[in-house]
Amino acid sequence: SPPPSLFFPPFFPSSLSFSPSPTNMSSIGDLASPRGSSKKDYNLNVNLLAINNFKRKDENSSLTSLFCECICDGNIVGRCENAEIPKGTSVNVNLSHMFSCVVGERSKLLITVNSNHQGSQLLLGQGMIQISELEVGKQEVKPLALRKKSKKEVSGGEVLVMFTMSRKMSVSGPSSVTKPGSGALLDGAGEEGGG
């Protein structure tokens, strides 16, 4: 067999340098930590419960499965699929799955739901997605603290939920998280909480 040296040069040219540059690393850190936000990271757990009252346009559709992805700051951190979609025009789809990721205080969490039906058909109908809990660090954020943002109407299988964690999401005390209407989480639409 040919010596390894015949294979390595094309893939690892000596002209390329993989040495990390301190300036680049620092600029990446600045991008990841917007001005005014804490550098502290949080472990975020999202329990995606279900899509309720899902209305399908064609009850005889060959739709066989739904899959959802949890995307945090542009990175896919979790994916689950349900391959048992009952027939009918209005059904409940169980997508129970726990996603975990590390986020900053102003990270954006997106949850999308799509179908594998013909690979590209996204006109699934409408439904409600239910988030049963959000947990930051060791603090659980009750759905009530999210106000109406814990459920969102779905149409067409596009982006369902976007939460932007505000500076109020801190480990200083549970009151900043569990107090109703405190605006601990924003939905990315410019809505601000009290204070």
Coordinates of N, CA and C in Angstrom, one line a residue:
S1 N 0.9 -1.2 0.0 CA 0.0 0.0 0.0 C 0.9 1.2 0.0
P2 N 0.4 2.4 -0.6 CA 1.2 3.6 -0.7 C 1.5 4.1 0.7
P3 N 2.6 4.7 0.9 CA 2.9 5.4 2.2 C 2.0 6.5 2.5
P4 N 1.7 6.7 3.8 CA 0.7 7.7 4.2 C 1.1 9.1 3.7
S5 N 2.4 9.4 3.4 CA 2.7 10.7 3.0 C 2.1 11.1 1.7
L6 N 1.7 10.1 0.9 CA 1.0 10.4 -0.4 C -0.4 10.9 -0.2
F7 N -1.0 10.6 1.0 CA -2.4 11.0 1.2 C -2.5 12.3 2.0
F8 N -1.6 12.5 2.9 CA -1.8 13.6 3.8 C -1.6 15.0 3.2
P9 N -0.6 15.2 2.4 CA -0.4 16.6 1.9 C -1.6 17.2 1.2
P10 N -2.4 16.5 0.3 CA -3.5 17.2 -0.3 C -4.5 17.7 0.7
F11 N -4.7 17.0 1.9 CA -5.7 17.4 2.8 C -5.1 18.4 3.9
F12 N -3.8 18.4 4.1 CA -3.2 19.2 5.1 C -2.1 20.0 4.5
P13 N -2.3 21.0 3.6 CA -1.2 21.7 3.0 C -0.4 22.5 4.1
S14 N 0.9 22.5 3.9 CA 1.7 23.2 4.8 C 1.5 24.7 4.9
S15 N 0.8 25.2 3.8 CA 0.6 26.6 3.8 C -0.5 27.1 4.7
L16 N -1.3 26.1 5.2 CA -2.4 26.5 6.1 C -1.9 26.5 7.5
S17 N -2.3 27.5 8.3 CA -1.9 27.6 9.7 C -3.2 27.5 10.5
F18 N -3.2 26.6 11.5 CA -4.3 26.4 12.3 C -4.1 27.0 13.7
S19 N -3.0 27.8 13.9 CA -2.7 28.4 15.1 C -3.8 29.4 15.5
P20 N -4.3 29.3 16.7 CA -5.4 30.3 17.1 C -4.8 31.6 17.3
S21 N -5.5 32.6 16.9 CA -5.1 34.0 17.0 C -5.8 34.6 18.2
P22 N -5.1 35.2 19.2 CA -5.7 35.8 20.4 C -6.7 36.9 20.0
T23 N -6.4 37.6 18.9 CA -7.4 38.7 18.5 C -8.7 38.1 18.1
N24 N -8.6 37.1 17.2 CA -9.8 36.5 16.7 C -10.6 35.9 17.9
M25 N -10.0 35.2 18.8 CA -10.7 34.6 19.9 C -11.4 35.6 20.7
S26 N -10.7 36.8 20.9 CA -11.3 37.8 21.7 C -12.5 38.4 21.0
S27 N -12.4 38.6 19.7 CA -13.6 39.2 19.0 C -14.8 38.2 18.9
I28 N -14.5 36.9 18.9 CA -15.5 35.9 18.9 C -16.2 36.0 20.3
G29 N -15.4 36.1 21.4 CA -16.0 36.3 22.7 C -16.9 37.5 22.8
D30 N -16.5 38.6 22.1 CA -17.3 39.8 22.2 C -18.6 39.6 21.5
L31 N -18.6 38.9 20.4 CA -19.8 38.6 19.7 C -20.7 37.8 20.5
A32 N -20.2 36.8 21.2 CA -21.0 35.9 22.0 C -21.5 36.6 23.3
S33 N -20.8 37.6 23.7 CA -21.3 38.3 24.9 C -21.6 39.8 24.6
P34 N -22.8 40.1 24.3 CA -23.1 41.5 23.9 C -22.8 42.4 25.0
R35 N -22.6 43.7 24.7 CA -22.2 44.7 25.7 C -23.3 44.8 26.8
G36 N -22.9 44.9 28.0 CA -23.8 45.1 29.1 C -24.4 43.8 29.7
S37 N -24.1 42.7 29.0 CA -24.6 41.4 29.6 C -23.5 40.7 30.4
S38 N -24.0 39.9 31.3 CA -23.0 39.2 32.1 C -22.3 38.2 31.3
K39 N -21.1 37.8 31.7 CA -20.3 36.8 31.0 C -20.7 35.4 31.4
K40 N -21.6 35.4 32.5 CA -21.9 34.1 33.0 C -22.8 33.3 32.0
D41 N -22.5 32.0 31.9 CA -23.4 31.1 31.1 C -24.3 30.3 32.0
Y42 N -25.4 29.9 31.4 CA -26.4 29.2 32.2 C -26.7 27.9 31.4
N43 N -27.0 26.8 32.2 CA -27.5 25.6 31.6 C -29.0 25.7 31.4
L44 N -29.5 25.6 30.2 CA -30.9 25.8 29.9 C -31.5 24.5 29.6
N45 N -32.6 24.1 30.3 CA -33.3 22.8 29.9 C -34.7 23.2 29.5
V46 N -35.0 22.7 28.3 CA -36.4 23.0 27.7 C -37.1 21.6 27.6
N47 N -38.2 21.5 28.2 CA -39.0 20.3 28.0 C -40.1 20.6 27.1
L48 N -40.0 20.1 25.8 CA -41.0 20.3 24.8 C -42.0 19.2 25.0
L49 N -43.2 19.7 25.3 CA -44.3 18.7 25.7 C -45.0 18.1 24.5
A50 N -45.7 19.0 23.7 CA -46.6 18.5 22.7 C -47.0 19.6 21.8
I51 N -47.6 19.2 20.7 CA -48.4 20.1 19.8 C -49.8 19.7 20.0
N52 N -50.6 20.6 20.6 CA -52.0 20.4 20.9 C -52.9 20.9 19.8
N53 N -54.0 20.1 19.6 CA -55.1 20.6 18.7 C -54.5 20.9 17.3
F54 N -53.7 20.0 16.8 CA -53.1 20.2 15.5 C -54.1 19.9 14.4
K55 N -54.4 20.9 13.6 CA -55.4 20.8 12.6 C -54.8 20.5 11.2
R56 N -55.1 19.4 10.7 CA -54.5 19.0 9.4 C -55.5 19.4 8.3
K57 N -55.0 19.9 7.2 CA -55.9 20.3 6.1 C -56.5 19.1 5.4
D58 N -55.7 18.0 5.3 CA -56.3 16.8 4.7 C -56.1 15.6 5.6
E59 N -57.3 15.1 6.1 CA -57.2 14.0 7.1 C -56.7 12.7 6.5
N60 N -56.7 12.6 5.2 CA -56.1 11.4 4.5 C -54.7 11.6 4.1
S61 N -54.1 12.7 4.6 CA -52.7 12.9 4.2 C -51.8 11.8 4.6
S62 N -50.7 11.6 3.8 CA -49.8 10.5 4.1 C -48.7 11.0 5.1
L63 N -49.0 12.1 5.8 CA -48.1 12.6 6.8 C -47.8 11.5 7.9
T64 N -46.5 11.2 8.0 CA -46.1 10.1 8.9 C -45.4 10.5 10.1
S65 N -44.7 11.7 10.1 CA -44.0 12.1 11.3 C -43.7 13.6 11.3
L66 N -43.5 14.1 12.5 CA -43.1 15.4 12.7 C -41.7 15.4 13.4
F67 N -40.9 16.3 13.1 CA -39.7 16.4 13.9 C -39.4 17.9 14.3
C68 N -38.9 18.0 15.5 CA -38.6 19.4 16.0 C -37.2 19.5 16.3
E69 N -36.7 20.7 16.1 CA -35.3 21.0 16.4 C -35.2 22.2 17.4
C70 N -34.3 22.1 18.4 CA -34.1 23.2 19.3 C -32.7 23.8 18.9
I71 N -32.8 25.1 18.5 CA -31.6 25.8 18.0 C -31.3 26.9 19.0
C72 N -30.1 26.9 19.5 CA -29.7 28.0 20.4 C -28.5 28.7 19.8
D73 N -28.7 30.0 19.6 CA -27.7 30.9 19.0 C -27.2 30.3 17.7
G74 N -28.0 29.7 16.9 CA -27.6 29.2 15.6 C -27.1 27.8 15.6
N75 N -27.0 27.2 16.7 CA -26.5 25.8 16.8 C -27.6 24.9 17.2
I76 N -27.8 23.8 16.4 CA -28.8 22.8 16.8 C -28.3 22.0 18.0
V77 N -29.1 22.1 19.1 CA -28.7 21.5 20.3 C -29.5 20.2 20.6
G78 N -30.6 20.0 19.9 CA -31.4 18.9 20.1 C -32.4 18.7 19.0
R79 N -32.8 17.4 18.8 CA -33.8 17.1 17.8 C -34.6 15.9 18.2
C80 N -35.9 15.9 18.0 CA -36.7 14.7 18.3 C -37.7 14.5 17.2
E81 N -38.2 13.3 17.1 CA -39.1 13.0 16.0 C -40.2 12.1 16.6
N82 N -41.4 12.3 16.1 CA -42.6 11.5 16.4 C -43.1 10.9 15.1
A83 N -43.1 9.6 15.0 CA -43.5 8.9 13.8 C -44.9 8.3 13.9
E84 N -45.6 8.6 15.0 CA -46.9 8.1 15.1 C -47.9 9.2 15.1
I85 N -48.3 9.7 13.9 CA -49.2 10.8 13.9 C -50.6 10.2 13.6
P86 N -51.6 10.3 14.5 CA -52.9 9.8 14.3 C -53.6 10.4 13.2
K87 N -54.5 9.7 12.5 CA -55.3 10.3 11.5 C -56.4 11.2 12.1
G88 N -56.8 12.1 11.3 CA -57.9 13.0 11.7 C -57.5 14.4 11.4
T89 N -58.5 15.3 11.5 CA -58.3 16.7 11.1 C -57.8 17.5 12.3
S90 N -58.0 17.0 13.5 CA -57.6 17.7 14.7 C -57.0 16.7 15.7
V91 N -55.7 16.7 15.9 CA -55.1 15.6 16.7 C -54.1 16.3 17.6
N92 N -53.7 15.5 18.6 CA -52.6 15.9 19.6 C -51.4 15.1 19.3
V93 N -50.2 15.8 19.1 CA -49.0 15.1 18.8 C -48.0 15.2 20.0
N94 N -47.6 14.1 20.5 CA -46.7 14.1 21.6 C -45.3 14.2 21.1
L95 N -44.6 15.2 21.6 CA -43.2 15.4 21.2 C -42.3 15.5 22.4
S96 N -42.7 14.8 23.5 CA -42.0 15.0 24.8 C -40.5 14.7 24.6
H97 N -39.7 15.7 24.9 CA -38.3 15.6 24.8 C -37.6 16.7 25.6
M98 N -36.5 16.4 26.2 CA -35.8 17.4 26.9 C -34.5 17.9 26.1
F99 N -34.5 19.2 25.9 CA -33.3 19.7 25.2 C -32.4 20.4 26.3
S100 N -31.1 20.4 26.2 CA -30.3 21.1 27.1 C -29.2 21.8 26.3
C101 N -28.9 23.0 26.7 CA -27.8 23.8 26.1 C -27.3 24.8 27.1
V102 N -26.1 25.4 26.7 CA -25.5 26.4 27.5 C -25.8 27.8 26.8
V103 N -26.4 28.7 27.5 CA -26.8 30.0 26.9 C -26.2 31.1 27.8
G104 N -26.1 32.3 27.1 CA -25.8 33.5 27.8 C -27.0 34.2 28.2
E105 N -26.9 35.4 28.8 CA -28.1 36.1 29.3 C -29.0 36.6 28.2
R106 N -28.5 36.8 27.0 CA -29.3 37.3 25.9 C -29.3 36.3 24.7
S107 N -29.1 35.0 25.0 CA -29.1 34.0 24.0 C -30.5 33.9 23.4
K108 N -30.6 33.5 22.2 CA -31.9 33.2 21.5 C -32.1 31.8 21.3
L109 N -33.3 31.3 21.8 CA -33.7 29.9 21.6 C -34.8 29.8 20.6
L110 N -34.6 29.0 19.6 CA -35.6 28.8 18.6 C -36.0 27.3 18.6
I111 N -37.3 27.1 18.4 CA -37.8 25.7 18.3 C -38.6 25.6 17.0
T112 N -38.2 24.8 16.1 CA -38.9 24.6 14.9 C -39.5 23.2 14.8
V113 N -40.6 23.2 14.1 CA -41.3 21.9 13.8 C -41.5 21.7 12.3
N114 N -41.1 20.6 11.8 CA -41.3 20.3 10.4 C -41.8 18.9 10.2
S115 N -42.1 18.6 8.9 CA -42.6 17.3 8.6 C -41.7 16.6 7.6
N116 N -41.6 15.3 7.6 CA -40.8 14.6 6.6 C -41.6 14.3 5.4
H117 N -42.9 14.8 5.3 CA -43.8 14.4 4.3 C -43.3 14.9 2.9
Q118 N -42.9 14.1 2.0 CA -42.3 14.4 0.7 C -41.1 15.3 0.8
G119 N -40.5 15.4 2.0 CA -39.3 16.1 2.2 C -39.4 17.6 2.2
S120 N -40.4 18.2 1.6 CA -40.4 19.6 1.5 C -41.7 20.2 1.9
Q121 N -42.8 19.5 2.0 CA -44.1 20.0 2.2 C -44.2 20.5 3.7
L122 N -44.4 21.8 3.9 CA -44.5 22.3 5.3 C -45.8 22.8 5.7
L123 N -46.8 22.7 4.7 CA -48.1 23.2 5.0 C -48.9 22.1 5.8
L124 N -48.6 22.1 7.1 CA -49.1 21.1 8.0 C -50.4 21.4 8.6
G125 N -50.8 22.7 8.6 CA -52.0 23.1 9.3 C -51.6 24.0 10.4
Q126 N -52.4 23.9 11.5 CA -52.1 24.8 12.6 C -52.2 24.0 13.9
G127 N -51.6 24.5 15.0 CA -51.6 23.9 16.2 C -51.0 24.7 17.3
M128 N -50.9 24.2 18.5 CA -50.3 25.0 19.6 C -49.2 24.1 20.1
I129 N -48.0 24.8 20.3 CA -46.9 24.1 20.9 C -46.9 24.5 22.4
Q130 N -46.6 23.5 23.2 CA -46.6 23.8 24.7 C -45.3 23.5 25.3
I131 N -44.8 24.5 26.0 CA -43.5 24.3 26.7 C -43.8 24.1 28.2
S132 N -43.4 22.9 28.7 CA -43.9 22.6 30.0 C -42.9 23.2 31.1
E133 N -41.7 23.5 30.7 CA -40.8 24.1 31.7 C -39.6 24.7 31.0
L134 N -39.1 25.7 31.6 CA -37.8 26.3 31.2 C -36.9 26.3 32.5
E135 N -35.7 25.9 32.4 CA -34.9 25.8 33.6 C -33.6 26.5 33.2
V136 N -33.2 27.5 34.0 CA -31.9 28.1 33.8 C -31.1 27.9 35.1
G137 N -29.9 27.2 34.9 CA -29.1 26.8 36.0 C -29.9 25.9 36.9
K138 N -30.0 26.2 38.1 CA -30.8 25.4 39.0 C -32.2 26.0 39.3
Q139 N -32.5 27.1 38.6 CA -33.8 27.8 38.8 C -34.7 27.4 37.7
E140 N -35.9 26.9 38.1 CA -36.9 26.6 37.1 C -37.8 27.8 36.8
V141 N -38.0 28.1 35.5 CA -38.9 29.1 35.1 C -40.2 28.6 34.8
K142 N -41.2 28.9 35.6 CA -42.6 28.3 35.4 C -43.2 28.9 34.1
P143 N -44.0 28.1 33.5 CA -44.7 28.6 32.3 C -45.5 29.9 32.6
L144 N -46.0 30.1 33.8 CA -46.7 31.3 34.2 C -45.8 32.5 34.0
A145 N -44.5 32.3 34.4 CA -43.5 33.4 34.3 C -43.3 33.8 32.8
L146 N -43.6 32.9 31.9 CA -43.5 33.2 30.5 C -44.8 33.9 30.0
R147 N -45.8 34.0 30.8 CA -47.0 34.6 30.4 C -47.5 33.8 29.2
K148 N -48.1 34.5 28.2 CA -48.7 33.8 27.1 C -47.6 33.2 26.2
K149 N -46.3 33.5 26.5 CA -45.3 33.1 25.5 C -45.0 31.6 25.7
S150 N -45.6 30.9 26.7 CA -45.3 29.5 26.8 C -46.1 28.6 25.8
K151 N -47.1 29.3 25.2 CA -47.8 28.6 24.1 C -47.8 29.5 22.9
K152 N -47.7 28.9 21.7 CA -47.7 29.8 20.6 C -48.3 29.0 19.4
E153 N -49.1 29.8 18.6 CA -49.8 29.1 17.5 C -48.8 28.9 16.4
V154 N -49.0 27.7 15.8 CA -48.1 27.3 14.7 C -48.9 27.3 13.4
S155 N -48.2 27.8 12.3 CA -48.8 27.7 11.0 C -47.7 27.5 10.0
G156 N -47.8 26.4 9.3 CA -46.9 26.1 8.2 C -45.6 25.5 8.6
G157 N -45.4 25.2 9.8 CA -44.2 24.5 10.2 C -42.9 25.3 10.3
E158 N -43.1 26.6 10.3 CA -41.9 27.5 10.4 C -41.5 27.7 11.8
V159 N -40.8 28.8 12.1 CA -40.3 29.0 13.5 C -41.5 29.2 14.4
L160 N -41.4 28.5 15.5 CA -42.6 28.5 16.5 C -42.3 29.5 17.6
V161 N -41.2 29.4 18.3 CA -41.0 30.1 19.5 C -39.6 30.7 19.5
M162 N -39.5 31.9 19.9 CA -38.2 32.5 20.1 C -38.2 33.2 21.5
F163 N -37.3 32.8 22.4 CA -37.2 33.5 23.7 C -35.8 34.2 23.7
T164 N -35.8 35.4 24.1 CA -34.6 36.1 24.3 C -34.4 36.4 25.8
M165 N -33.4 35.8 26.4 CA -33.2 35.9 27.9 C -32.7 37.3 28.2
S166 N -33.3 38.0 29.1 CA -32.9 39.3 29.4 C -31.9 39.3 30.6
R167 N -31.4 40.5 30.9 CA -30.5 40.6 32.0 C -31.1 40.3 33.4
K168 N -32.4 40.3 33.4 CA -33.1 39.9 34.7 C -32.9 38.4 35.0
M169 N -32.6 37.7 34.0 CA -32.4 36.2 34.2 C -31.0 36.0 34.9
S170 N -31.0 36.2 36.2 CA -29.8 36.1 36.9 C -29.9 35.0 38.1
V171 N -28.8 34.7 38.7 CA -28.8 33.8 39.8 C -28.9 34.5 41.1
S172 N -29.3 35.8 41.1 CA -29.3 36.5 42.3 C -30.4 36.1 43.3
G173 N -31.5 35.6 42.7 CA -32.6 35.2 43.5 C -33.8 34.8 42.7
P174 N -34.7 33.9 43.2 CA -35.8 33.4 42.4 C -36.8 34.5 42.1
S175 N -36.9 35.6 42.9 CA -37.9 36.5 42.6 C -37.8 37.1 41.2
S176 N -36.6 37.3 40.7 CA -36.5 37.9 39.4 C -36.9 37.0 38.3
V177 N -37.2 35.7 38.6 CA -37.5 34.8 37.6 C -39.0 34.4 37.7
T178 N -39.5 34.2 39.0 CA -40.8 33.6 39.2 C -41.9 34.7 39.3
K179 N -41.5 35.9 39.6 CA -42.5 37.0 39.8 C -43.3 37.2 38.5
P180 N -44.6 37.0 38.6 CA -45.5 37.2 37.4 C -45.3 38.5 36.7
G181 N -45.1 38.5 35.4 CA -45.0 39.8 34.7 C -43.7 40.5 34.8
S182 N -42.7 39.8 35.4 CA -41.4 40.5 35.6 C -40.6 40.6 34.3
G183 N -41.1 40.0 33.2 CA -40.3 40.1 32.0 C -39.0 39.4 32.0
A184 N -39.0 38.2 32.7 CA -37.7 37.5 32.8 C -37.3 37.0 31.5
L185 N -38.3 36.7 30.6 CA -38.0 36.3 29.2 C -38.7 37.2 28.3
L186 N -38.0 37.5 27.1 CA -38.6 38.2 26.1 C -38.8 37.3 24.9
D187 N -39.7 37.6 24.0 CA -40.0 36.7 22.9 C -39.3 37.2 21.6
G188 N -38.5 38.2 21.7 CA -37.8 38.6 20.5 C -38.5 39.5 19.6
A189 N -39.7 39.9 20.1 CA -40.6 40.8 19.2 C -40.6 42.2 19.8
G190 N -39.6 42.5 20.7 CA -39.5 43.9 21.2 C -40.3 44.1 22.4
E191 N -41.0 43.1 22.9 CA -41.8 43.3 24.1 C -40.9 43.4 25.4
E192 N -41.1 44.4 26.2 CA -40.3 44.5 27.3 C -41.1 44.3 28.6
G193 N -40.4 43.8 29.6 CA -41.1 43.5 30.9 C -41.1 44.8 31.8
G194 N -41.7 44.7 32.9 CA -41.7 45.8 33.9 C -40.4 46.1 34.4
G195 N -40.1 47.3 34.8 CA -38.8 47.7 35.3 C -37.9 48.0 34.3

